[in-house]
Amino acid sequence: MIRFLKIFFILFINIPIYAQSEYIYILGNTQDAGMPHIGCKHKFCLDNFTKYEEFYVTSIAVINSDLNKYILFEATPDITYQLNHIKNNIFQEFLLPEAIYITHGHIGHYTGLMYFGREALGSKNLLVKVLPKMSNFLKTNGPWNQLVNLNNIQIQNTDFDESYLELNNIHITPIKVPHRDEYSETAGYIITGKNKKALFIPDIDKWEKWDKKLIDLAKDFDYLLLDATFYDSKEINRDISEIPHPLVSETLNLLDSLSDEEKRKVYFIHMNHTNPMLDPDSDLSKSVTNKGFNIARLGQKLYL
Ligand SMILES: [Zn+2]
Ligand SMILES: [Zn+2]
């Protein structure tokens, strides 16, 4: 009977009956510049100047609660708050990650590294895993090279399509993603656990520019954390072709034929302050989730 119940829970409700120790934890869901956005006058930004605790720049942690250890994806400008959030909600003590993986050299994805330097935490040999161009960028430009020279961080080079073992059971594989590569190449990450496989793509130019088909990925993976910078092209008063992203409206169309179960794998992340999906109470958030898709929110756990 107990065995039957376990199978029932795992198959039909998708909730582990016993606590699973490895999971992805959502630490932030905004575009690089965060929420509120500098100089913005729209109501949602203004409201959030006084309650800055729900929205952090896009980042995820992979946690093994048995080991009491985690790895981090991205070092965001909100990292001080994000590591404090992990302390308060997961470990009950301040712990540094075993390693930090970074996707690319745009401000929301790596500048939090500065808080590990001499003026701030002064960490010792904190492992930062990056692709070769990003590695070179950090080693040859101030202030990042000071972190390297003082051994606050220790850079380890990774390569696309190679797999790296973390936290005993988790395999991390960087994959190449088309994006504005001013300072570095851009990576997405495949995160493979004992039972489930996730894809983390916070920034990509357009799905059509990629050699992979999004609809096929939705079949292959259990979780897809996808770039949702803009819902549609009317959101900003700028030439959107200078800052290309797949519009969420386009992504929804591409994935329209998926089954309900497959749509549930999708978690939209990396939302610009202009994207109403950031506000859980907006009509647009409701319409996206009513279609069966998920929107990444701080504190969500995706079991691996
Ligand atoms: Zn970004
Ligand atoms: Zn705003």
PDB file of C-alpha atoms and ligand atoms in Angstrom:
ATOM      1  CA  MET A   1       0.000   0.000   0.000  1.00  0.00           C
ATOM      2  CA  ILE A   2       2.779   2.437   0.946  1.00  0.00           C
ATOM      3  CA  ARG A   3       4.611   1.548  -2.244  1.00  0.00           C
ATOM      4  CA  PHE A   4       1.477   2.181  -4.241  1.00  0.00           C
ATOM      5  CA  LEU A   5       1.018   5.564  -2.577  1.00  0.00           C
ATOM      6  CA  LYS A   6       4.616   6.532  -3.331  1.00  0.00           C
ATOM      7  CA  ILE A   7       4.207   5.651  -6.999  1.00  0.00           C
ATOM      8  CA  PHE A   8       0.915   7.534  -7.064  1.00  0.00           C
ATOM      9  CA  PHE A   9       2.486  10.672  -5.623  1.00  0.00           C
ATOM     10  CA  ILE A  10       5.525  10.560  -7.870  1.00  0.00           C
ATOM     11  CA  LEU A  11       3.597   9.798 -11.069  1.00  0.00           C
ATOM     12  CA  PHE A  12       0.476  11.846 -10.702  1.00  0.00           C
ATOM     13  CA  ILE A  13       1.126  14.667  -8.310  1.00  0.00           C
ATOM     14  CA  ASN A  14       4.838  15.150  -9.023  1.00  0.00           C
ATOM     15  CA  ILE A  15       5.584  15.903  -5.392  1.00  0.00           C
ATOM     16  CA  PRO A  16       8.192  13.731  -3.722  1.00  0.00           C
ATOM     17  CA  ILE A  17       6.609  11.923  -0.771  1.00  0.00           C
ATOM     18  CA  TYR A  18       9.886  12.163   1.110  1.00  0.00           C
ATOM     19  CA  ALA A  19      12.042  15.261   1.130  1.00  0.00           C
ATOM     20  CA  GLN A  20      14.325  15.303  -1.869  1.00  0.00           C
ATOM     21  CA  SER A  21      17.698  16.812  -1.116  1.00  0.00           C
ATOM     22  CA  GLU A  22      18.652  18.330  -4.488  1.00  0.00           C
ATOM     23  CA  TYR A  23      16.836  21.169  -6.091  1.00  0.00           C
ATOM     24  CA  ILE A  24      17.093  24.404  -8.035  1.00  0.00           C
ATOM     25  CA  TYR A  25      16.147  27.423  -5.952  1.00  0.00           C
ATOM     26  CA  ILE A  26      15.005  30.612  -7.699  1.00  0.00           C
ATOM     27  CA  LEU A  27      16.983  33.560  -6.295  1.00  0.00           C
ATOM     28  CA  GLY A  28      15.849  36.278  -8.677  1.00  0.00           C
ATOM     29  CA  ASN A  29      13.854  36.821 -11.841  1.00  0.00           C
ATOM     30  CA  THR A  30      14.539  40.336 -13.175  1.00  0.00           C
ATOM     31  CA  GLN A  31      16.611  41.570 -16.112  1.00  0.00           C
ATOM     32  CA  ASP A  32      20.117  42.870 -15.330  1.00  0.00           C
ATOM     33  CA  ALA A  33      19.070  46.332 -14.149  1.00  0.00           C
ATOM     34  CA  GLY A  34      16.717  44.971 -11.490  1.00  0.00           C
ATOM     35  CA  MET A  35      13.467  46.130  -9.936  1.00  0.00           C
ATOM     36  CA  PRO A  36      12.990  49.021  -9.279  1.00  0.00           C
ATOM     37  CA  HIS A  37      14.731  50.340 -12.372  1.00  0.00           C
ATOM     38  CA  ILE A  38      16.933  53.449 -12.245  1.00  0.00           C
ATOM     39  CA  GLY A  39      14.982  56.587 -13.097  1.00  0.00           C
ATOM     40  CA  CYS A  40      11.762  54.751 -13.897  1.00  0.00           C
ATOM     41  CA  LYS A  41       8.485  56.546 -13.194  1.00  0.00           C
ATOM     42  CA  HIS A  42       6.003  53.759 -13.755  1.00  0.00           C
ATOM     43  CA  LYS A  43       3.904  52.756 -10.777  1.00  0.00           C
ATOM     44  CA  PHE A  44       5.236  49.251 -10.318  1.00  0.00           C
ATOM     45  CA  CYS A  45       8.839  50.522 -10.136  1.00  0.00           C
ATOM     46  CA  LEU A  46       7.925  53.423  -7.832  1.00  0.00           C
ATOM     47  CA  ASP A  47       6.040  51.083  -5.476  1.00  0.00           C
ATOM     48  CA  ASN A  48       9.051  48.822  -5.288  1.00  0.00           C
ATOM     49  CA  PHE A  49      11.425  51.561  -4.154  1.00  0.00           C
ATOM     50  CA  THR A  50       9.895  51.116  -0.715  1.00  0.00           C
ATOM     51  CA  LYS A  51       9.630  47.318  -0.595  1.00  0.00           C
ATOM     52  CA  TYR A  52      12.817  45.974  -2.013  1.00  0.00           C
ATOM     53  CA  GLU A  53      12.616  42.373  -0.956  1.00  0.00           C
ATOM     54  CA  GLU A  54      10.744  40.453  -3.600  1.00  0.00           C
ATOM     55  CA  PHE A  55      12.637  41.196  -6.799  1.00  0.00           C
ATOM     56  CA  TYR A  56      16.263  40.384  -7.369  1.00  0.00           C
ATOM     57  CA  VAL A  57      18.248  40.083 -10.572  1.00  0.00           C
ATOM     58  CA  THR A  58      18.043  36.676 -12.239  1.00  0.00           C
ATOM     59  CA  SER A  59      19.996  33.990 -10.443  1.00  0.00           C
ATOM     60  CA  ILE A  60      19.460  30.407  -9.380  1.00  0.00           C
ATOM     61  CA  ALA A  61      21.131  28.185  -6.814  1.00  0.00           C
ATOM     62  CA  VAL A  62      21.418  24.421  -6.955  1.00  0.00           C
ATOM     63  CA  ILE A  63      21.189  23.106  -3.441  1.00  0.00           C
ATOM     64  CA  ASN A  64      22.042  19.785  -1.832  1.00  0.00           C
ATOM     65  CA  SER A  65      20.439  19.988   1.592  1.00  0.00           C
ATOM     66  CA  ASP A  66      22.035  16.706   2.767  1.00  0.00           C
ATOM     67  CA  LEU A  67      25.500  18.097   2.148  1.00  0.00           C
ATOM     68  CA  ASN A  68      24.494  21.586   3.328  1.00  0.00           C
ATOM     69  CA  LYS A  69      26.133  22.950   0.190  1.00  0.00           C
ATOM     70  CA  TYR A  70      25.137  24.798  -2.951  1.00  0.00           C
ATOM     71  CA  ILE A  71      26.393  26.207  -6.206  1.00  0.00           C
ATOM     72  CA  LEU A  72      25.303  29.521  -7.638  1.00  0.00           C
ATOM     73  CA  PHE A  73      24.474  30.635 -11.176  1.00  0.00           C
ATOM     74  CA  GLU A  74      25.331  34.296 -11.808  1.00  0.00           C
ATOM     75  CA  ALA A  75      26.878  36.864  -9.464  1.00  0.00           C
ATOM     76  CA  THR A  76      24.280  39.630  -9.655  1.00  0.00           C
ATOM     77  CA  PRO A  77      24.317  43.192  -8.284  1.00  0.00           C
ATOM     78  CA  ASP A  78      21.805  41.862  -5.691  1.00  0.00           C
ATOM     79  CA  ILE A  79      24.123  39.100  -4.446  1.00  0.00           C
ATOM     80  CA  THR A  80      24.357  40.533  -0.902  1.00  0.00           C
ATOM     81  CA  TYR A  81      20.584  40.139  -0.512  1.00  0.00           C
ATOM     82  CA  GLN A  82      20.450  36.856  -2.356  1.00  0.00           C
ATOM     83  CA  LEU A  83      23.055  35.150  -0.152  1.00  0.00           C
ATOM     84  CA  ASN A  84      21.261  36.554   2.885  1.00  0.00           C
ATOM     85  CA  HIS A  85      18.005  35.135   1.505  1.00  0.00           C
ATOM     86  CA  ILE A  86      19.658  31.703   1.242  1.00  0.00           C
ATOM     87  CA  LYS A  87      20.893  32.027   4.807  1.00  0.00           C
ATOM     88  CA  ASN A  88      17.456  32.925   6.160  1.00  0.00           C
ATOM     89  CA  ASN A  89      15.423  30.479   4.114  1.00  0.00           C
ATOM     90  CA  ILE A  90      17.648  27.448   3.637  1.00  0.00           C
ATOM     91  CA  PHE A  91      20.778  27.004   5.740  1.00  0.00           C
ATOM     92  CA  GLN A  92      20.160  29.291   8.764  1.00  0.00           C
ATOM     93  CA  GLU A  93      23.817  30.295   8.538  1.00  0.00           C
ATOM     94  CA  PHE A  94      25.818  32.309   6.015  1.00  0.00           C
ATOM     95  CA  LEU A  95      27.447  29.945   3.549  1.00  0.00           C
ATOM     96  CA  LEU A  96      29.376  30.730   0.408  1.00  0.00           C
ATOM     97  CA  PRO A  97      28.653  28.650  -2.689  1.00  0.00           C
ATOM     98  CA  GLU A  98      30.972  25.783  -3.643  1.00  0.00           C
ATOM     99  CA  ALA A  99      31.266  27.413  -7.066  1.00  0.00           C
ATOM    100  CA  ILE A 100      29.735  30.197  -9.113  1.00  0.00           C
ATOM    101  CA  TYR A 101      28.901  29.631 -12.777  1.00  0.00           C
ATOM    102  CA  ILE A 102      28.426  32.737 -14.907  1.00  0.00           C
ATOM    103  CA  THR A 103      26.619  32.925 -18.242  1.00  0.00           C
ATOM    104  CA  HIS A 104      28.232  36.074 -19.703  1.00  0.00           C
ATOM    105  CA  GLY A 105      29.682  39.548 -19.242  1.00  0.00           C
ATOM    106  CA  HIS A 106      26.587  41.761 -19.015  1.00  0.00           C
ATOM    107  CA  ILE A 107      26.115  43.703 -15.804  1.00  0.00           C
ATOM    108  CA  GLY A 108      23.392  41.620 -14.161  1.00  0.00           C
ATOM    109  CA  HIS A 109      25.331  38.415 -14.522  1.00  0.00           C
ATOM    110  CA  TYR A 110      28.788  38.979 -13.075  1.00  0.00           C
ATOM    111  CA  THR A 111      29.240  42.368 -11.343  1.00  0.00           C
ATOM    112  CA  GLY A 112      28.211  40.910  -7.975  1.00  0.00           C
ATOM    113  CA  LEU A 113      31.707  39.403  -7.926  1.00  0.00           C
ATOM    114  CA  MET A 114      32.900  42.775  -6.615  1.00  0.00           C
ATOM    115  CA  TYR A 115      31.383  41.934  -3.226  1.00  0.00           C
ATOM    116  CA  PHE A 116      33.950  39.160  -2.782  1.00  0.00           C
ATOM    117  CA  GLY A 117      36.836  41.614  -2.972  1.00  0.00           C
ATOM    118  CA  ARG A 118      38.961  43.506  -0.502  1.00  0.00           C
ATOM    119  CA  GLU A 119      36.404  46.313  -0.035  1.00  0.00           C
ATOM    120  CA  ALA A 120      33.693  43.801   0.897  1.00  0.00           C
ATOM    121  CA  LEU A 121      33.748  40.146   2.005  1.00  0.00           C
ATOM    122  CA  GLY A 122      37.374  39.393   1.129  1.00  0.00           C
ATOM    123  CA  SER A 123      36.719  35.765   0.280  1.00  0.00           C
ATOM    124  CA  LYS A 124      39.511  33.231  -0.185  1.00  0.00           C
ATOM    125  CA  ASN A 125      39.743  31.237  -3.409  1.00  0.00           C
ATOM    126  CA  LEU A 126      36.032  31.256  -4.136  1.00  0.00           C
ATOM    127  CA  LEU A 127      35.666  29.132  -7.255  1.00  0.00           C
ATOM    128  CA  VAL A 128      34.286  30.978 -10.285  1.00  0.00           C
ATOM    129  CA  LYS A 129      33.677  28.815 -13.357  1.00  0.00           C
ATOM    130  CA  VAL A 130      33.547  30.609 -16.678  1.00  0.00           C
ATOM    131  CA  LEU A 131      34.150  30.068 -20.377  1.00  0.00           C
ATOM    132  CA  PRO A 132      37.504  31.131 -21.902  1.00  0.00           C
ATOM    133  CA  LYS A 133      36.573  34.644 -23.150  1.00  0.00           C
ATOM    134  CA  MET A 134      34.846  35.521 -19.888  1.00  0.00           C
ATOM    135  CA  SER A 135      37.853  34.151 -18.014  1.00  0.00           C
ATOM    136  CA  ASN A 136      40.182  36.356 -20.037  1.00  0.00           C
ATOM    137  CA  PHE A 137      37.923  39.376 -19.488  1.00  0.00           C
ATOM    138  CA  LEU A 138      38.027  38.945 -15.698  1.00  0.00           C
ATOM    139  CA  LYS A 139      41.769  38.328 -15.622  1.00  0.00           C
ATOM    140  CA  THR A 140      42.726  41.306 -17.768  1.00  0.00           C
ATOM    141  CA  ASN A 141      40.401  44.099 -16.618  1.00  0.00           C
ATOM    142  CA  GLY A 142      40.138  46.001 -13.378  1.00  0.00           C
ATOM    143  CA  PRO A 143      38.601  45.783 -10.900  1.00  0.00           C
ATOM    144  CA  TRP A 144      38.026  42.065 -11.586  1.00  0.00           C
ATOM    145  CA  ASN A 145      41.695  41.172 -11.974  1.00  0.00           C
ATOM    146  CA  GLN A 146      42.295  42.421  -8.423  1.00  0.00           C
ATOM    147  CA  LEU A 147      39.949  39.685  -7.193  1.00  0.00           C
ATOM    148  CA  VAL A 148      42.089  37.218  -9.109  1.00  0.00           C
ATOM    149  CA  ASN A 149      45.441  38.660  -8.025  1.00  0.00           C
ATOM    150  CA  LEU A 150      44.452  38.743  -4.346  1.00  0.00           C
ATOM    151  CA  ASN A 151      42.985  35.213  -4.617  1.00  0.00           C
ATOM    152  CA  ASN A 152      39.553  36.385  -3.517  1.00  0.00           C
ATOM    153  CA  ILE A 153      38.289  34.311  -6.395  1.00  0.00           C
ATOM    154  CA  GLN A 154      39.867  31.440  -8.238  1.00  0.00           C
ATOM    155  CA  ILE A 155      38.887  31.193 -11.862  1.00  0.00           C
ATOM    156  CA  GLN A 156      38.415  27.815 -13.432  1.00  0.00           C
ATOM    157  CA  ASN A 157      37.883  27.646 -17.177  1.00  0.00           C
ATOM    158  CA  THR A 158      35.054  25.597 -18.573  1.00  0.00           C
ATOM    159  CA  ASP A 159      34.288  24.601 -22.164  1.00  0.00           C
ATOM    160  CA  PHE A 160      31.053  24.371 -24.077  1.00  0.00           C
ATOM    161  CA  ASP A 161      29.513  20.904 -24.125  1.00  0.00           C
ATOM    162  CA  GLU A 162      31.792  19.575 -21.376  1.00  0.00           C
ATOM    163  CA  SER A 163      30.137  18.310 -18.220  1.00  0.00           C
ATOM    164  CA  TYR A 164      31.233  19.271 -14.691  1.00  0.00           C
ATOM    165  CA  LEU A 165      30.313  17.311 -11.579  1.00  0.00           C
ATOM    166  CA  GLU A 166      29.050  19.319  -8.585  1.00  0.00           C
ATOM    167  CA  LEU A 167      27.595  18.422  -5.172  1.00  0.00           C
ATOM    168  CA  ASN A 168      28.121  14.650  -5.740  1.00  0.00           C
ATOM    169  CA  ASN A 169      25.204  14.112  -8.119  1.00  0.00           C
ATOM    170  CA  ILE A 170      24.744  17.175 -10.289  1.00  0.00           C
ATOM    171  CA  HIS A 171      26.241  17.596 -13.749  1.00  0.00           C
ATOM    172  CA  ILE A 172      26.591  21.072 -15.220  1.00  0.00           C
ATOM    173  CA  THR A 173      27.104  21.525 -18.959  1.00  0.00           C
ATOM    174  CA  PRO A 174      27.568  24.959 -20.562  1.00  0.00           C
ATOM    175  CA  ILE A 175      26.085  25.314 -24.045  1.00  0.00           C
ATOM    176  CA  LYS A 176      26.632  28.126 -26.513  1.00  0.00           C
ATOM    177  CA  VAL A 177      23.831  30.625 -26.956  1.00  0.00           C
ATOM    178  CA  PRO A 178      23.601  33.472 -29.532  1.00  0.00           C
ATOM    179  CA  HIS A 179      23.695  36.848 -27.764  1.00  0.00           C
ATOM    180  CA  ARG A 180      25.387  40.251 -27.963  1.00  0.00           C
ATOM    181  CA  ASP A 181      28.860  39.064 -27.044  1.00  0.00           C
ATOM    182  CA  GLU A 182      30.599  42.387 -26.349  1.00  0.00           C
ATOM    183  CA  TYR A 183      32.864  41.119 -23.573  1.00  0.00           C
ATOM    184  CA  SER A 184      32.434  37.374 -23.501  1.00  0.00           C
ATOM    185  CA  GLU A 185      30.761  34.438 -25.129  1.00  0.00           C
ATOM    186  CA  THR A 186      27.290  33.616 -23.766  1.00  0.00           C
ATOM    187  CA  ALA A 187      26.409  30.345 -22.110  1.00  0.00           C
ATOM    188  CA  GLY A 188      23.227  28.603 -21.196  1.00  0.00           C
ATOM    189  CA  TYR A 189      23.506  25.769 -18.689  1.00  0.00           C
ATOM    190  CA  ILE A 190      22.175  22.240 -18.624  1.00  0.00           C
ATOM    191  CA  ILE A 191      21.722  21.097 -15.028  1.00  0.00           C
ATOM    192  CA  THR A 192      21.322  17.347 -14.736  1.00  0.00           C
ATOM    193  CA  GLY A 193      20.301  15.797 -11.457  1.00  0.00           C
ATOM    194  CA  LYS A 194      19.601  12.193 -10.449  1.00  0.00           C
ATOM    195  CA  ASN A 195      16.030  12.346 -11.746  1.00  0.00           C
ATOM    196  CA  LYS A 196      15.513  15.537 -13.693  1.00  0.00           C
ATOM    197  CA  LYS A 197      17.211  17.791 -16.185  1.00  0.00           C
ATOM    198  CA  ALA A 198      16.902  21.573 -16.417  1.00  0.00           C
ATOM    199  CA  LEU A 199      17.941  24.171 -18.985  1.00  0.00           C
ATOM    200  CA  PHE A 200      18.822  27.713 -17.827  1.00  0.00           C
ATOM    201  CA  ILE A 201      18.780  30.328 -20.632  1.00  0.00           C
ATOM    202  CA  PRO A 202      18.451  33.780 -19.048  1.00  0.00           C
ATOM    203  CA  ASP A 203      19.661  35.696 -22.125  1.00  0.00           C
ATOM    204  CA  ILE A 204      19.439  34.797 -25.812  1.00  0.00           C
ATOM    205  CA  ASP A 205      18.965  37.006 -28.883  1.00  0.00           C
ATOM    206  CA  LYS A 206      16.267  35.103 -30.771  1.00  0.00           C
ATOM    207  CA  TRP A 207      15.280  31.446 -30.846  1.00  0.00           C
ATOM    208  CA  GLU A 208      15.681  31.446 -34.678  1.00  0.00           C
ATOM    209  CA  LYS A 209      19.373  32.347 -34.353  1.00  0.00           C
ATOM    210  CA  TRP A 210      20.068  29.174 -32.400  1.00  0.00           C
ATOM    211  CA  ASP A 211      20.917  25.774 -33.852  1.00  0.00           C
ATOM    212  CA  LYS A 212      18.517  24.138 -31.388  1.00  0.00           C
ATOM    213  CA  LYS A 213      14.741  24.003 -31.689  1.00  0.00           C
ATOM    214  CA  LEU A 214      12.913  25.228 -28.611  1.00  0.00           C
ATOM    215  CA  ILE A 215       9.998  22.869 -29.132  1.00  0.00           C
ATOM    216  CA  ASP A 216      12.358  19.860 -29.119  1.00  0.00           C
ATOM    217  CA  LEU A 217      14.011  21.097 -25.926  1.00  0.00           C
ATOM    218  CA  ALA A 218      10.617  21.189 -24.253  1.00  0.00           C
ATOM    219  CA  LYS A 219      10.357  17.451 -24.923  1.00  0.00           C
ATOM    220  CA  ASP A 220      13.930  16.692 -23.782  1.00  0.00           C
ATOM    221  CA  PHE A 221      14.026  18.668 -20.544  1.00  0.00           C
ATOM    222  CA  ASP A 222      12.021  18.602 -17.320  1.00  0.00           C
ATOM    223  CA  TYR A 223      12.458  22.314 -16.624  1.00  0.00           C
ATOM    224  CA  LEU A 224      13.143  25.185 -19.026  1.00  0.00           C
ATOM    225  CA  LEU A 225      14.109  28.515 -17.457  1.00  0.00           C
ATOM    226  CA  LEU A 226      13.746  30.863 -20.404  1.00  0.00           C
ATOM    227  CA  ASP A 227      14.572  34.472 -21.284  1.00  0.00           C
ATOM    228  CA  ALA A 228      11.417  36.552 -20.765  1.00  0.00           C
ATOM    229  CA  THR A 229      13.007  40.018 -20.940  1.00  0.00           C
ATOM    230  CA  PHE A 230      10.134  41.587 -22.906  1.00  0.00           C
ATOM    231  CA  TYR A 231       6.586  40.378 -23.319  1.00  0.00           C
ATOM    232  CA  ASP A 232       6.131  42.308 -26.563  1.00  0.00           C
ATOM    233  CA  SER A 233       7.834  44.980 -28.661  1.00  0.00           C
ATOM    234  CA  LYS A 234       5.586  47.829 -27.445  1.00  0.00           C
ATOM    235  CA  GLU A 235       7.049  47.790 -23.943  1.00  0.00           C
ATOM    236  CA  ILE A 236       9.983  50.160 -24.371  1.00  0.00           C
ATOM    237  CA  ASN A 237      10.701  53.398 -26.196  1.00  0.00           C
ATOM    238  CA  ARG A 238      13.921  52.139 -27.702  1.00  0.00           C
ATOM    239  CA  ASP A 239      14.924  50.419 -30.891  1.00  0.00           C
ATOM    240  CA  ILE A 240      14.312  46.861 -29.760  1.00  0.00           C
ATOM    241  CA  SER A 241      16.537  45.496 -32.555  1.00  0.00           C
ATOM    242  CA  GLU A 242      19.547  46.882 -30.610  1.00  0.00           C
ATOM    243  CA  ILE A 243      18.670  44.655 -27.686  1.00  0.00           C
ATOM    244  CA  PRO A 244      17.137  41.553 -29.257  1.00  0.00           C
ATOM    245  CA  HIS A 245      15.439  38.925 -27.105  1.00  0.00           C
ATOM    246  CA  PRO A 246      12.764  36.365 -27.884  1.00  0.00           C
ATOM    247  CA  LEU A 247       9.528  38.156 -26.996  1.00  0.00           C
ATOM    248  CA  VAL A 248       7.452  36.116 -24.578  1.00  0.00           C
ATOM    249  CA  SER A 249       4.532  36.475 -27.005  1.00  0.00           C
ATOM    250  CA  GLU A 250       6.691  34.752 -29.670  1.00  0.00           C
ATOM    251  CA  THR A 251       7.843  32.040 -27.270  1.00  0.00           C
ATOM    252  CA  LEU A 252       4.229  31.330 -26.280  1.00  0.00           C
ATOM    253  CA  ASN A 253       3.324  30.925 -29.959  1.00  0.00           C
ATOM    254  CA  LEU A 254       6.270  28.609 -30.583  1.00  0.00           C
ATOM    255  CA  LEU A 255       5.250  26.414 -27.650  1.00  0.00           C
ATOM    256  CA  ASP A 256       1.506  26.550 -28.199  1.00  0.00           C
ATOM    257  CA  SER A 257       1.266  22.974 -29.458  1.00  0.00           C
ATOM    258  CA  LEU A 258       2.847  21.470 -26.329  1.00  0.00           C
ATOM    259  CA  SER A 259       0.761  19.321 -24.021  1.00  0.00           C
ATOM    260  CA  ASP A 260      -0.291  20.797 -20.675  1.00  0.00           C
ATOM    261  CA  GLU A 261       2.338  18.661 -18.965  1.00  0.00           C
ATOM    262  CA  GLU A 262       5.066  19.995 -21.258  1.00  0.00           C
ATOM    263  CA  LYS A 263       3.956  23.614 -20.834  1.00  0.00           C
ATOM    264  CA  ARG A 264       4.325  23.219 -17.074  1.00  0.00           C
ATOM    265  CA  LYS A 265       8.064  22.650 -17.600  1.00  0.00           C
ATOM    266  CA  VAL A 266       8.540  26.259 -18.720  1.00  0.00           C
ATOM    267  CA  TYR A 267       9.538  28.923 -16.161  1.00  0.00           C
ATOM    268  CA  PHE A 268       9.860  32.422 -17.616  1.00  0.00           C
ATOM    269  CA  ILE A 269      12.726  34.343 -16.037  1.00  0.00           C
ATOM    270  CA  HIS A 270      14.913  37.480 -16.557  1.00  0.00           C
ATOM    271  CA  MET A 271      12.018  39.958 -16.926  1.00  0.00           C
ATOM    272  CA  ASN A 272      12.641  43.619 -17.665  1.00  0.00           C
ATOM    273  CA  HIS A 273      11.029  46.150 -15.306  1.00  0.00           C
ATOM    274  CA  THR A 274       8.614  46.974 -18.147  1.00  0.00           C
ATOM    275  CA  ASN A 275       7.345  43.389 -18.436  1.00  0.00           C
ATOM    276  CA  PRO A 276       4.041  43.136 -16.507  1.00  0.00           C
ATOM    277  CA  MET A 277       4.787  39.451 -15.867  1.00  0.00           C
ATOM    278  CA  LEU A 278       7.064  40.595 -13.030  1.00  0.00           C
ATOM    279  CA  ASP A 279       3.954  41.571 -11.070  1.00  0.00           C
ATOM    280  CA  PRO A 280       2.266  38.355  -9.906  1.00  0.00           C
ATOM    281  CA  ASP A 281      -1.074  40.179  -9.740  1.00  0.00           C
ATOM    282  CA  SER A 282      -1.020  41.552 -13.294  1.00  0.00           C
ATOM    283  CA  ASP A 283      -3.537  40.364 -15.898  1.00  0.00           C
ATOM    284  CA  LEU A 284      -0.647  39.287 -18.090  1.00  0.00           C
ATOM    285  CA  SER A 285       0.848  37.068 -15.362  1.00  0.00           C
ATOM    286  CA  LYS A 286      -2.537  35.416 -14.966  1.00  0.00           C
ATOM    287  CA  SER A 287      -2.961  34.963 -18.690  1.00  0.00           C
ATOM    288  CA  VAL A 288       0.486  33.319 -19.035  1.00  0.00           C
ATOM    289  CA  THR A 289      -0.106  30.958 -16.117  1.00  0.00           C
ATOM    290  CA  ASN A 290      -3.659  30.210 -17.286  1.00  0.00           C
ATOM    291  CA  LYS A 291      -2.129  28.974 -20.539  1.00  0.00           C
ATOM    292  CA  GLY A 292      -0.243  26.435 -18.392  1.00  0.00           C
ATOM    293  CA  PHE A 293       3.215  28.061 -18.227  1.00  0.00           C
ATOM    294  CA  ASN A 294       5.094  29.082 -15.067  1.00  0.00           C
ATOM    295  CA  ILE A 295       6.747  32.369 -14.156  1.00  0.00           C
ATOM    296  CA  ALA A 296       9.881  32.083 -12.017  1.00  0.00           C
ATOM    297  CA  ARG A 297       9.436  33.714  -8.589  1.00  0.00           C
ATOM    298  CA  LEU A 298      11.839  34.107  -5.692  1.00  0.00           C
ATOM    299  CA  GLY A 299      11.803  31.053  -3.441  1.00  0.00           C
ATOM    300  CA  GLN A 300      10.480  28.476  -5.906  1.00  0.00           C
ATOM    301  CA  LYS A 301      12.075  25.039  -5.708  1.00  0.00           C
ATOM    302  CA  LEU A 302      12.467  22.762  -8.710  1.00  0.00           C
ATOM    303  CA  TYR A 303      13.415  19.282  -7.564  1.00  0.00           C
ATOM    304  CA  LEU A 304      16.156  17.478  -9.425  1.00  0.00           C
TER     305      LEU A 304
HETATM  306 ZN    ZN B   1      20.794  39.707 -18.723  1.00  0.00          ZN
HETATM  307 ZN    ZN B   2      10.056  50.548 -14.295  1.00  0.00          ZN
END
